Short mmCIF file of C-alpha atoms in Angstrom, two decimals:
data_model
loop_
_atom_site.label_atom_id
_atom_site.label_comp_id
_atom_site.label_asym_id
_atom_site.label_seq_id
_atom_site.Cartn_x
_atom_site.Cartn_y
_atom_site.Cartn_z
CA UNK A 1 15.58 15.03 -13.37
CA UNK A 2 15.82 18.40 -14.15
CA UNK A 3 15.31 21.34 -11.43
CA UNK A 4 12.78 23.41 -11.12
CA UNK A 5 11.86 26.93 -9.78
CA UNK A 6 10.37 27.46 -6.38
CA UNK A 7 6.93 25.61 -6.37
CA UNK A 8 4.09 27.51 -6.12
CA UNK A 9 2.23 25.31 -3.31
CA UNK A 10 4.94 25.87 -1.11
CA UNK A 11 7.68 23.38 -1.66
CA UNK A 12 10.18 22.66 -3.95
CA UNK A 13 12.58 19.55 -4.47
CA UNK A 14 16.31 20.25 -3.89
CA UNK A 15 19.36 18.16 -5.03
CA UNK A 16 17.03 15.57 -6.83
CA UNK A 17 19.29 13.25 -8.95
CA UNK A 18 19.30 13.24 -12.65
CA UNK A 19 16.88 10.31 -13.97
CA UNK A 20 17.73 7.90 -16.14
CA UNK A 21 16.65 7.71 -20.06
CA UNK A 22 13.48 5.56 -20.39
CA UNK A 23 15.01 3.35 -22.09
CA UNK A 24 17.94 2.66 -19.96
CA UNK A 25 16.10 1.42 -16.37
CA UNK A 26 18.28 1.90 -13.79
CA UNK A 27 20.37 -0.83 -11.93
CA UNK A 28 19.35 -1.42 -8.78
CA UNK A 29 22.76 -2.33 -7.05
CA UNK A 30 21.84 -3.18 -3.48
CA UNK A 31 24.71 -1.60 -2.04
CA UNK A 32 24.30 2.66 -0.39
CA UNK A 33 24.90 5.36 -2.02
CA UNK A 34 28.52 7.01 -1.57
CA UNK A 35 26.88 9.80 0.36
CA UNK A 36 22.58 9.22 1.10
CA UNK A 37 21.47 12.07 2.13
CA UNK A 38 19.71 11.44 5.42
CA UNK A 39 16.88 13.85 4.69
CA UNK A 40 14.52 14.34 2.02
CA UNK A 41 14.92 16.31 -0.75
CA UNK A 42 11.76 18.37 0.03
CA UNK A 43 12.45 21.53 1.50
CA UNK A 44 9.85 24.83 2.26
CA UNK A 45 10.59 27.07 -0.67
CA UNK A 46 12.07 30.41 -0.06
CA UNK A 47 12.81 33.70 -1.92
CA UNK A 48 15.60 35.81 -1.56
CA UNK A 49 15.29 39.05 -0.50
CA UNK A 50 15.04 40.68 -4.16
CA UNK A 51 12.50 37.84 -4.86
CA UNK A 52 14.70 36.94 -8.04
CA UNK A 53 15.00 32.98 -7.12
CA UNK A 54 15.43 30.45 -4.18
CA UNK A 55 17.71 30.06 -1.20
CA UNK A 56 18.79 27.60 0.50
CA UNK A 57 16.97 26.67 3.40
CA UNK A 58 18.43 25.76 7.16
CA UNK A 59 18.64 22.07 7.91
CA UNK A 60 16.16 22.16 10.64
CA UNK A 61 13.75 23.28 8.50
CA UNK A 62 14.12 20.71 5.71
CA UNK A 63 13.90 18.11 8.68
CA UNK A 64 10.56 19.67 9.93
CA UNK A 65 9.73 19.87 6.23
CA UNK A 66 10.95 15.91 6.41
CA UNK A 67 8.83 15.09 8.79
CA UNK A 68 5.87 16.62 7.84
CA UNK A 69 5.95 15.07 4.35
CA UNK A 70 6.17 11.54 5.99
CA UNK A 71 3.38 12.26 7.90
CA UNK A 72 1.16 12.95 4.76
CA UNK A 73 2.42 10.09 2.96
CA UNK A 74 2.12 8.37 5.51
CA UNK A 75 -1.50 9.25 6.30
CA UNK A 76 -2.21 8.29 2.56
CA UNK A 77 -0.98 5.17 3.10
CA UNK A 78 -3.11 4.66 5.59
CA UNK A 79 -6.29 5.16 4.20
CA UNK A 80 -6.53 1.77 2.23
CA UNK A 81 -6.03 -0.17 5.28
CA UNK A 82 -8.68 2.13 7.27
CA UNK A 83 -11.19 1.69 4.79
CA UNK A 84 -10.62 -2.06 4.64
CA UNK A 85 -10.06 -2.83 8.16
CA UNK A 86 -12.35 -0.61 10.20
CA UNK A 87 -15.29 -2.68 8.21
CA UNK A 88 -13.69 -5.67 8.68
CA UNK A 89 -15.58 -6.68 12.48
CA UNK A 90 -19.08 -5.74 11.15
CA UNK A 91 -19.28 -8.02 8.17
CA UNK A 92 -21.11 -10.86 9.96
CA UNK A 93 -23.59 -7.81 11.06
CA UNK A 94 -23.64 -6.92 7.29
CA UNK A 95 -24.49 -10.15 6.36
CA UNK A 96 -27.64 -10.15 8.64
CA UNK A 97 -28.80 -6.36 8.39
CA UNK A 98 -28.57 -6.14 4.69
CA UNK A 99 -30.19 -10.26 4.14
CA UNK A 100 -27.62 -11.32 1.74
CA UNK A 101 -24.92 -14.24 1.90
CA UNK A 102 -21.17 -14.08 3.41
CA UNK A 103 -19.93 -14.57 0.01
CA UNK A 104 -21.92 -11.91 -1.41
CA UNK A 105 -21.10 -9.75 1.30
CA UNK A 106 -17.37 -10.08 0.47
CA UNK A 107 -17.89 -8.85 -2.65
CA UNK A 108 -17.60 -5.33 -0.91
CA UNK A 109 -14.15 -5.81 -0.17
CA UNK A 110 -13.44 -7.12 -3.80
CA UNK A 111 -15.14 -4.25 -5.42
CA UNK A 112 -13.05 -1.91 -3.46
CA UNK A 113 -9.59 -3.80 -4.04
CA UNK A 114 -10.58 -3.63 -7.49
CA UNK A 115 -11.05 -0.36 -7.68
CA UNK A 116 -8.00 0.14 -5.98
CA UNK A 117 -6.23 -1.54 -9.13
CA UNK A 118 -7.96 -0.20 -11.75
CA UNK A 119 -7.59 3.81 -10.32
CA UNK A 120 -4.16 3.42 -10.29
CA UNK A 121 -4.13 2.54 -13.73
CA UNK A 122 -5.64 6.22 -14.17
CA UNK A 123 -4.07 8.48 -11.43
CA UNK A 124 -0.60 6.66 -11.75
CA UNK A 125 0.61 8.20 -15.56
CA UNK A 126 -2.02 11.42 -14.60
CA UNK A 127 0.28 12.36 -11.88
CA UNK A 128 3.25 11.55 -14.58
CA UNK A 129 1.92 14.00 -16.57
CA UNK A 130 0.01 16.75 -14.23
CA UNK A 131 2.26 16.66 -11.44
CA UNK A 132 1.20 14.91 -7.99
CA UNK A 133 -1.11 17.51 -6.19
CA UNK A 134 -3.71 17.77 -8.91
CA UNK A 135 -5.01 14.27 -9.20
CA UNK A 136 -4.31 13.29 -5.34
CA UNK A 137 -6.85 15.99 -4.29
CA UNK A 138 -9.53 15.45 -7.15
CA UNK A 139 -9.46 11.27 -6.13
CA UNK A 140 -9.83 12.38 -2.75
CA UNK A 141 -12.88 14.60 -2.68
CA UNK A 142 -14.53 11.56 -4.82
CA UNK A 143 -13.86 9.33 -1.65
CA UNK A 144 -15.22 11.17 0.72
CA UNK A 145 -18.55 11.56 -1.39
CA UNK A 146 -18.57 7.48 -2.43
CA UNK A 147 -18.08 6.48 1.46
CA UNK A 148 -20.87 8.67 2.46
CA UNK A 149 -22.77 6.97 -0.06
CA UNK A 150 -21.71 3.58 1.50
CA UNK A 151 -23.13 4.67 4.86
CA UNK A 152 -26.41 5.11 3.24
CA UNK A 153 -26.80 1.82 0.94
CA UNK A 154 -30.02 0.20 1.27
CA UNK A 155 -29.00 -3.00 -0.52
CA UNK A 156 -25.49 -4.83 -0.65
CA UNK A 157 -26.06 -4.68 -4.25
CA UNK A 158 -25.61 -0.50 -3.95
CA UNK A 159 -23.34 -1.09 -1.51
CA UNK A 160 -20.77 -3.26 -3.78
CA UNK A 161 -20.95 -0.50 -6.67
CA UNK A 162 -20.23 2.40 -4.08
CA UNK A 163 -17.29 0.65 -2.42
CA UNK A 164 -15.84 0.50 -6.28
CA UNK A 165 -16.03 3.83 -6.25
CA UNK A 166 -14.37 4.56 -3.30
CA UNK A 167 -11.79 1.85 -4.50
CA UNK A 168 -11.48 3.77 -7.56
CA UNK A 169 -11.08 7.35 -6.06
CA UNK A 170 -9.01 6.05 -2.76
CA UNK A 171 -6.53 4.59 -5.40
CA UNK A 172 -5.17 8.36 -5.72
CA UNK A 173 -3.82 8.30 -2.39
CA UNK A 174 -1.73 4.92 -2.59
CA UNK A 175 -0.52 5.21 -6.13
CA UNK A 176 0.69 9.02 -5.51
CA UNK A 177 2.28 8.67 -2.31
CA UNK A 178 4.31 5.89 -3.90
CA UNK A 179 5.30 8.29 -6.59
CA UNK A 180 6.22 11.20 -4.84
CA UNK A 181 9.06 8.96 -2.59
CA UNK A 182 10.82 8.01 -5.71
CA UNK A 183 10.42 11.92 -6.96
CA UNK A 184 12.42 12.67 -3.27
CA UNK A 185 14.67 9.57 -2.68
CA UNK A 186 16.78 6.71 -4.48
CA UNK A 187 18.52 3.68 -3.74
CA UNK A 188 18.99 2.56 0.13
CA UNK A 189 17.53 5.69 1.30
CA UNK A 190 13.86 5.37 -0.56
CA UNK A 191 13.94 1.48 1.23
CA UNK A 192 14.64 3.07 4.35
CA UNK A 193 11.75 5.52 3.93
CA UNK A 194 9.21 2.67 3.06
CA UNK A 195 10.11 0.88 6.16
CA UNK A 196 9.29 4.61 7.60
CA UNK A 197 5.98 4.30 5.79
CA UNK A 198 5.16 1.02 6.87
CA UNK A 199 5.43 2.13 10.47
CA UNK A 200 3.34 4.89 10.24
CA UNK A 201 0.56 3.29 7.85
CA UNK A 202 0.65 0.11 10.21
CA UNK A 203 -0.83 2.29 13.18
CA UNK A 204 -3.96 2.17 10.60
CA UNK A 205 -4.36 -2.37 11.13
CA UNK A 206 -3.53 -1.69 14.20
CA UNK A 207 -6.14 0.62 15.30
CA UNK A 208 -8.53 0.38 12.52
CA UNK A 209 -10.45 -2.99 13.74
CA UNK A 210 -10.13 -1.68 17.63
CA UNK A 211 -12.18 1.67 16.00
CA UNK A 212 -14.53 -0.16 14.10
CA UNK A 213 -15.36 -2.53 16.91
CA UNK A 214 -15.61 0.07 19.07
CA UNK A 215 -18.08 1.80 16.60
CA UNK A 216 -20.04 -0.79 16.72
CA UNK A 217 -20.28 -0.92 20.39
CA UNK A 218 -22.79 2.32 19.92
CA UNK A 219 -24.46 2.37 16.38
CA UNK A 220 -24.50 -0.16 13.69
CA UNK A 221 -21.96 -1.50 10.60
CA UNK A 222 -23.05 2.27 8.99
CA UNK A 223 -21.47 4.15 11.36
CA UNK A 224 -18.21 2.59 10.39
CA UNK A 225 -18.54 4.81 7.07
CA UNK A 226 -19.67 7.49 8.51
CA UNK A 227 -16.34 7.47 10.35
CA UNK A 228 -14.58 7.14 7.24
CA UNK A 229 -15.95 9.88 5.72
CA UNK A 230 -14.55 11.97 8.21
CA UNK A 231 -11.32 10.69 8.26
CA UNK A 232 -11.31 11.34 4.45
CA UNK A 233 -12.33 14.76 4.83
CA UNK A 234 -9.30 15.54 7.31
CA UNK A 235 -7.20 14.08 5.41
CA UNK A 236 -7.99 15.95 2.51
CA UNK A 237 -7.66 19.01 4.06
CA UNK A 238 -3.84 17.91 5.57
CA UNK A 239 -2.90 17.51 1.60
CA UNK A 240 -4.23 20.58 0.42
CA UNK A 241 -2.79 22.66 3.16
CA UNK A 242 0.54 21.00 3.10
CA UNK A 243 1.57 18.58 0.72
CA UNK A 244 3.11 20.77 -1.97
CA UNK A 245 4.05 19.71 -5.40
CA UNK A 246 7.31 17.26 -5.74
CA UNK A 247 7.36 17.04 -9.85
CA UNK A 248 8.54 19.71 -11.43
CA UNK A 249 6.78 20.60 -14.98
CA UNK A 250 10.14 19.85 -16.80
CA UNK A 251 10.07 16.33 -15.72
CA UNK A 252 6.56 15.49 -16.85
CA UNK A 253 5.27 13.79 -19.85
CA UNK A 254 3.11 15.92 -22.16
CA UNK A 255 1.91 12.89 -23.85
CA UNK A 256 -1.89 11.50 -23.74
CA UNK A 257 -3.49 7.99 -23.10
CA UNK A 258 -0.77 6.66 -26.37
CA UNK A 259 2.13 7.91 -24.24
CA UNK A 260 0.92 6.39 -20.62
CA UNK A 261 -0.08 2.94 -22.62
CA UNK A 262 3.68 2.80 -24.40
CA UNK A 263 5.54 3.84 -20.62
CA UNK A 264 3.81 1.16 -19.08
CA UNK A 265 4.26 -1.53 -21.97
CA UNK A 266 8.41 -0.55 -21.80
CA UNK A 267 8.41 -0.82 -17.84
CA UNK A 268 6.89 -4.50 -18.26
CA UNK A 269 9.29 -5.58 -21.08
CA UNK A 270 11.89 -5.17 -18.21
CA UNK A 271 11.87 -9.07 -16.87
CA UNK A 272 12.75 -7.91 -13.57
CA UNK A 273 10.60 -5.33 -13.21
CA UNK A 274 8.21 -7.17 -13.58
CA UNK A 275 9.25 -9.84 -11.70
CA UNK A 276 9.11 -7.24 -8.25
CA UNK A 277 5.58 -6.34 -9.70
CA UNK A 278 4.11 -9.94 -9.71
CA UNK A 279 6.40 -11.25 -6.68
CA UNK A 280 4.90 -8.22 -4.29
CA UNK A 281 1.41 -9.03 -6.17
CA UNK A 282 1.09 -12.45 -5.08
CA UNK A 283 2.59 -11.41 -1.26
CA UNK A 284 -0.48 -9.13 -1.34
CA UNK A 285 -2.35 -11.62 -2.24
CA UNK A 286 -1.46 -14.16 1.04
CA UNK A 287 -2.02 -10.91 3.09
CA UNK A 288 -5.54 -10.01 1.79
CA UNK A 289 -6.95 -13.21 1.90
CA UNK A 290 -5.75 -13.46 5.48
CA UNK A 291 -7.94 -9.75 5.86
CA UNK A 292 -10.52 -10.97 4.12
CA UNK A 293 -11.23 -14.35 5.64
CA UNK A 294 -9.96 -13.78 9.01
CA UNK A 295 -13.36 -12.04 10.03
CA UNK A 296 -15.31 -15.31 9.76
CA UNK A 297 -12.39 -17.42 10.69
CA UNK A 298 -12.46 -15.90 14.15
CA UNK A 299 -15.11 -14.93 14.62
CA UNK A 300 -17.92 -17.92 12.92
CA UNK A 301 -15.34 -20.57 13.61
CA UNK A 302 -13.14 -20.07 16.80
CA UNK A 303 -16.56 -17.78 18.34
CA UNK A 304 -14.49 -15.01 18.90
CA UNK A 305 -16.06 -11.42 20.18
CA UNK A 306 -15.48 -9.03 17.38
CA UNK A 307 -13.25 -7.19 20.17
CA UNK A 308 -11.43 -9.98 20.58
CA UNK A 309 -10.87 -10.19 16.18
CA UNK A 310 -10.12 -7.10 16.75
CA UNK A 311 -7.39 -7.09 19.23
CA UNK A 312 -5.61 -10.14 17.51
CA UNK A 313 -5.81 -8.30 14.35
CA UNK A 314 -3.79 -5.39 16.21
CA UNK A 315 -1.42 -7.89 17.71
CA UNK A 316 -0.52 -9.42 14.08
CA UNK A 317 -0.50 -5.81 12.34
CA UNK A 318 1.97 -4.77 15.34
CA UNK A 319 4.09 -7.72 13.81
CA UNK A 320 4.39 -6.18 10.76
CA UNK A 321 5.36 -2.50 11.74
CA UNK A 322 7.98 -4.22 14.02
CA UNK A 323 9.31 -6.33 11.56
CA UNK A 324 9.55 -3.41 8.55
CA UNK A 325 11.40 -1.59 11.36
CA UNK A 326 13.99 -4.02 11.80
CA UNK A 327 14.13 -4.14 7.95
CA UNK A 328 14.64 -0.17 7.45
CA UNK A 329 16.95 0.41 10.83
CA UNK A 330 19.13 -2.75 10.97
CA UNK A 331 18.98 -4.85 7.63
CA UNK A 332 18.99 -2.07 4.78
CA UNK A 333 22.22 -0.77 4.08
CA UNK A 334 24.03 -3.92 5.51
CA UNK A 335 22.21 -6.92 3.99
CA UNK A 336 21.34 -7.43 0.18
CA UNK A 337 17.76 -6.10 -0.37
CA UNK A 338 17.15 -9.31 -2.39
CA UNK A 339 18.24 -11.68 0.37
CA UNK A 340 16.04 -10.02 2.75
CA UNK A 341 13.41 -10.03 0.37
CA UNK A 342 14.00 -13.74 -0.42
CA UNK A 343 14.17 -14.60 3.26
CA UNK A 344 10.81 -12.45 3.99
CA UNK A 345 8.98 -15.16 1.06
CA UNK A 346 10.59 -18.27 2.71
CA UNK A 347 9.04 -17.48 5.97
CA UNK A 348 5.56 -16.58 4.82
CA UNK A 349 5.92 -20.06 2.49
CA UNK A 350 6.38 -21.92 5.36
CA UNK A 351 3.88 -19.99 7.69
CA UNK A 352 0.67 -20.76 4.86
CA UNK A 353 1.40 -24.27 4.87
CA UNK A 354 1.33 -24.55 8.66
CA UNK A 355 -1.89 -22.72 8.71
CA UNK A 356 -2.61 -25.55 5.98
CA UNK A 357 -1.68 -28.47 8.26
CA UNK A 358 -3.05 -27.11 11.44
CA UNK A 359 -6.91 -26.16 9.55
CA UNK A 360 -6.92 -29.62 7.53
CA UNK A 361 -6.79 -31.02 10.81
CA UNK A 362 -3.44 -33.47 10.64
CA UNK A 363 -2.30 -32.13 14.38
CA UNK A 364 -6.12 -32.37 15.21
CA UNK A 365 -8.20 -29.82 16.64
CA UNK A 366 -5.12 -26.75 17.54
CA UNK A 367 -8.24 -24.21 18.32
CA UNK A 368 -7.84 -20.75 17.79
CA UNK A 369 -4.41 -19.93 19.34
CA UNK A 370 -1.81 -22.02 17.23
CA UNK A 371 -3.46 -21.11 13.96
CA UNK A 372 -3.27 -17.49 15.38
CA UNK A 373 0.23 -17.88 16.03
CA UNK A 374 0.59 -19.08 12.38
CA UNK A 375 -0.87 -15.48 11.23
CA UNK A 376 1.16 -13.79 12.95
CA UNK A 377 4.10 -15.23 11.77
CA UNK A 378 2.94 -14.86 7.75
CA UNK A 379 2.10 -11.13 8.66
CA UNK A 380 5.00 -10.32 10.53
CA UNK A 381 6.97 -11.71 7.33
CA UNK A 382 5.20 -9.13 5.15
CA UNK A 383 7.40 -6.38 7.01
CA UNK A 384 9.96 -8.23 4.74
CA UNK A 385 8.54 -8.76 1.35
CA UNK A 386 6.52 -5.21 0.56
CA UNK A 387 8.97 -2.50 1.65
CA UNK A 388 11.82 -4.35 -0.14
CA UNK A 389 10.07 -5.33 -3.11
CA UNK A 390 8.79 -2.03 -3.81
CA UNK A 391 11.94 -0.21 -3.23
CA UNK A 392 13.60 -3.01 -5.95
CA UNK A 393 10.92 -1.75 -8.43
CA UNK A 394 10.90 1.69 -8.49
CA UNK A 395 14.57 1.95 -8.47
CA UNK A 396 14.51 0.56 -12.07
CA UNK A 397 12.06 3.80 -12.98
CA UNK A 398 13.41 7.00 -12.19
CA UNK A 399 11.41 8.02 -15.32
CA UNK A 400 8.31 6.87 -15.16
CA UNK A 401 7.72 6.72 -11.34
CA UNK A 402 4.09 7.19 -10.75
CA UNK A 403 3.40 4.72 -13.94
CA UNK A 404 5.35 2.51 -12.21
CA UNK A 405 3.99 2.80 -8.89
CA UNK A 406 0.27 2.05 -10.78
CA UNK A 407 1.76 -1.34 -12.10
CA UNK A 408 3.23 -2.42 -8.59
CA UNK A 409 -0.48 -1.05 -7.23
CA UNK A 410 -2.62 -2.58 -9.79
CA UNK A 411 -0.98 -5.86 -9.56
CA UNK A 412 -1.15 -6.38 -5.67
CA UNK A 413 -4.82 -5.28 -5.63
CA UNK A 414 -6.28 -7.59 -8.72
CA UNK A 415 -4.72 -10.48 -7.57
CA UNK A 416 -5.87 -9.71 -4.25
CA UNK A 417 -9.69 -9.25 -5.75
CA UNK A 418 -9.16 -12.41 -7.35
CA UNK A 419 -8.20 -13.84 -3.71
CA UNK A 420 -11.05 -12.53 -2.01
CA UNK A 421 -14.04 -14.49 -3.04
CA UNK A 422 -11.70 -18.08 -3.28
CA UNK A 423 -11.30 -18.01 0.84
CA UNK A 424 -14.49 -18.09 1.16
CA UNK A 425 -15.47 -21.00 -1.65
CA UNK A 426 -16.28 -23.63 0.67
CA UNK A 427 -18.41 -21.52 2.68
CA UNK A 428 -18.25 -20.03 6.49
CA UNK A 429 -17.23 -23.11 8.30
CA UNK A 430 -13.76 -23.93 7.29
CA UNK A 431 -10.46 -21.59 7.16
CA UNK A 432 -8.88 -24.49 4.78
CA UNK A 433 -9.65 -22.42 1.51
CA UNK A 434 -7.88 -19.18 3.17
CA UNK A 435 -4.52 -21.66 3.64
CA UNK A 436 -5.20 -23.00 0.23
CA UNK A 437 -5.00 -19.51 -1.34
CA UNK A 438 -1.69 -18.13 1.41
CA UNK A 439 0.19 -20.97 0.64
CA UNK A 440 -0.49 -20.57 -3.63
CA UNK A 441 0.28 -17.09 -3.55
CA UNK A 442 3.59 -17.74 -0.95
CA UNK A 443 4.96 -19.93 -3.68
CA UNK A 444 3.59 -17.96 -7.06
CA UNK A 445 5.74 -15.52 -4.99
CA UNK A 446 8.76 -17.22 -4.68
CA UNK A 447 8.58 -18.89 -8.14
CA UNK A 448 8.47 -15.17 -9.60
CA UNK A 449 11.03 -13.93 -7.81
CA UNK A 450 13.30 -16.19 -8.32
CA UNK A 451 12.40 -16.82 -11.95
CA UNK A 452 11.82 -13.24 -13.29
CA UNK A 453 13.84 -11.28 -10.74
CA UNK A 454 16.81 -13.95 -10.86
CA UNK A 455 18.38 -12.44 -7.29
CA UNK A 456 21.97 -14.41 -7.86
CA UNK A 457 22.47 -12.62 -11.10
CA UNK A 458 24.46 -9.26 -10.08
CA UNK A 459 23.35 -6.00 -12.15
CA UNK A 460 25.38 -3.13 -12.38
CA UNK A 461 25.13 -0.11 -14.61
#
């Protein structure tokens, strides 16, 4: 990719790598780079003293710089699980406040995972072609005004079309976070910095259902939004104030709606491309219908508190940050990203069909710890399967990254729309549906994976 002049919102990326031809993906050889560079290519920009170009900058201050950019991305990150999970312990008081059916009220969820998919579709090739910054703050200041909205619905009806748009606008935040990693890091080191991600963005499962429990402790399932909204609007103001611009103009596309449709059609002619795409999909998938059934599988069928959803929720999100930190600090670098990735599917396989077992009743009646035990496990697994399996994609799309990181998005959040209302089929008094779906989407998984993606196969350039 080429280089670029100092950026004018106050950073500029340094000693980027030259990106491959679009039609030449690139191999992603699981082994390091001769020399990673342990910090990020993102650096404050500076002028020399007769203003006529850039200097270098110290190394402490591209660390700070480091630092803060992980922060941000991570904080965008974030924001998908916070809107999901901090509404997660009032949807039995939804059900009752706004008079409408569980099923019906899960529909919220779906509409925003949908919108989710079907933003990224839009903000992934904008940012290809308008740089990062632009579209990341526009989809922001749409969420803040569609979860107000939400706070106010009279009817779950309103309330389903206003959590699409917050889906829609929120989309910004996960597609162009994505992007702007592969604009600052390749090969071993962009794995390592998801695993980063993931530990920062897991503090959000972690503390999101403890917040919205909390919440509802003093005021009703509303306030939950309310809280949003303000999180949105901070947030907003953290990327405007310092999350400068990591694509340079001579790396974007100048194309329209054509050019994004014909990128996107090339990336998914590449088999194993798409094979990461519909193998981290259907992982999604097992995770969301875990968030979206868990709720009434705690709470309606073990009589749970919602504190007490709420702190196991913590307990199995804690799983995952601690298992995507083994993955970035001890496996990356010295185990095969596909083995890790294949072991991570075997292991959340394995965990669905023991939920299966245990909530069809063949061990009898386990109660609420051993089938909590089983989630944990499955989640905890997921610190193995996303990190990896988006680092494998976007390695093969130095080109095209924030296209790219719409089709990994998109994927993961339609099937998991389409995973929502099935764990709740059979109604609110059996979590067999919810294994049903985890153990379908643990082996769609695997069968892409090892199908598409064909991990014994060695590619080199």
């Amino acid at each position: 990719m080429p280089e670029s002049g100092p950026s004018t919102q106050g950073h500029i990326p340094t000693e980027r790598p030259e990106a491959a031809a679009p039609d030449a993906p690139r191999a992603h050889d699981d082994a390091p780079p001769a020399a990673p560079s342990a910090a990020p290519r993102l650096v404050p920009a500076q002028r020399s003293e007769g203003g006529t170009g850039p200097v270098p900058a110290p190394v402490s201050a591209a660390r700070r710089a480091g630092l803060l950019v992980t922060l941000v991305l991570g904080g965008l990150t974030a924001l998908p699980p916070l809107s999901m999970d901090m509404y997660l312990p009032a949807l039995p008081e939804v059900t009752q406040s706004l008079r409408a059916p569980a099923a019906t009220v899960q529909l919220t969820l779906t509409a925003c995972l949908a919108g989710m998919a079907f933003g990224q579709l839009v903000v992934g090739p904008m940012s290809d072609r308008w740089g990062r910054r632009r579209p990341l703050l526009i989809g922001m200041i749409v969420y803040i005004a569609a979860t107000a909205v939400c706070a106010l619905a009279p009817t779950v009806e309103l309330l389903i079309a206003f959590r699409l748009l917050q889906g829609l606008a929120g989309a910004a935040g996960i597609v162009i976070a994505r992007a702007v990693v592969r604009d600052l890091y390749d090969g071993v080191e962009m794995a390592r910095f998801f695993s980063t991600l993931m530990l920062i963005s897991g503090v959000a499962p972690v503390i999101a259902p403890l917040i919205g429990g909390q919440v509802l402790r003093i005021t009703d399932w509303r306030g939950v939004f309310h809280v949003l909204t303000v999180i949105g609007a901070l947030l907003t103001f953290v990327v405007w104030k310092w999350l400068g611009e990591t694509l340079p103009p001579a790396a974007r596309h100048s194309g329209g709606v054509g050019e994004a449709l014909r990128t996107m059609r090339g990336l998914l002619a590449d088999r194993v491309f798409t094979g990461y795409v519909l193998t981290g999909g259907f992982a999604f998938a097992a995770l969301f219908a875990y968030i979206s059934a868990s709720p009434f599988v705690v709470q309606e069928i073990y009589g749970a508190s919602p504190q007490t959803f709420s702190l196991l929720f913590g307990v199995n999100s804690i799983g995952l940050v601690a298992v995507g930190q083994i993955n970035g600090k001890l496996l990356v670098g010295r185990v095969s990203l596909d083995k890790v990735l294949g072991f991570g599917l075997a292991v959340i396989t394995l965990a669905a069909a023991a939920l299966l077992l245990m909530t069809t009743g063949v061990f009898g009646d386990v109660g609420l710890v051993p089938v909590a035990a089983g989630l944990f496990v499955l989640m905890s697994a997921m610190g193995l399967a996303m990190p990896n399996t988006n680092a494998q994609a976007l390695m093969r799309t130095p080109h095209a990254a924030g296209s790219a990181s719409a089709l990994l998005g998109t994927s993961s959040f339609l099937v998991g729309a389409v995973a929502s209302p099935l764990v709740g089929i059979a109604g609110e008094a059996t979590a067999v549906p919810m294994a049903v779906v985890q153990l379908v989407c643990g082996l769609g998984a695997t069968a892409c994976f090892l199908g598409l993606c064909r991990p014994w196969q060695t590619r080199r350039a």
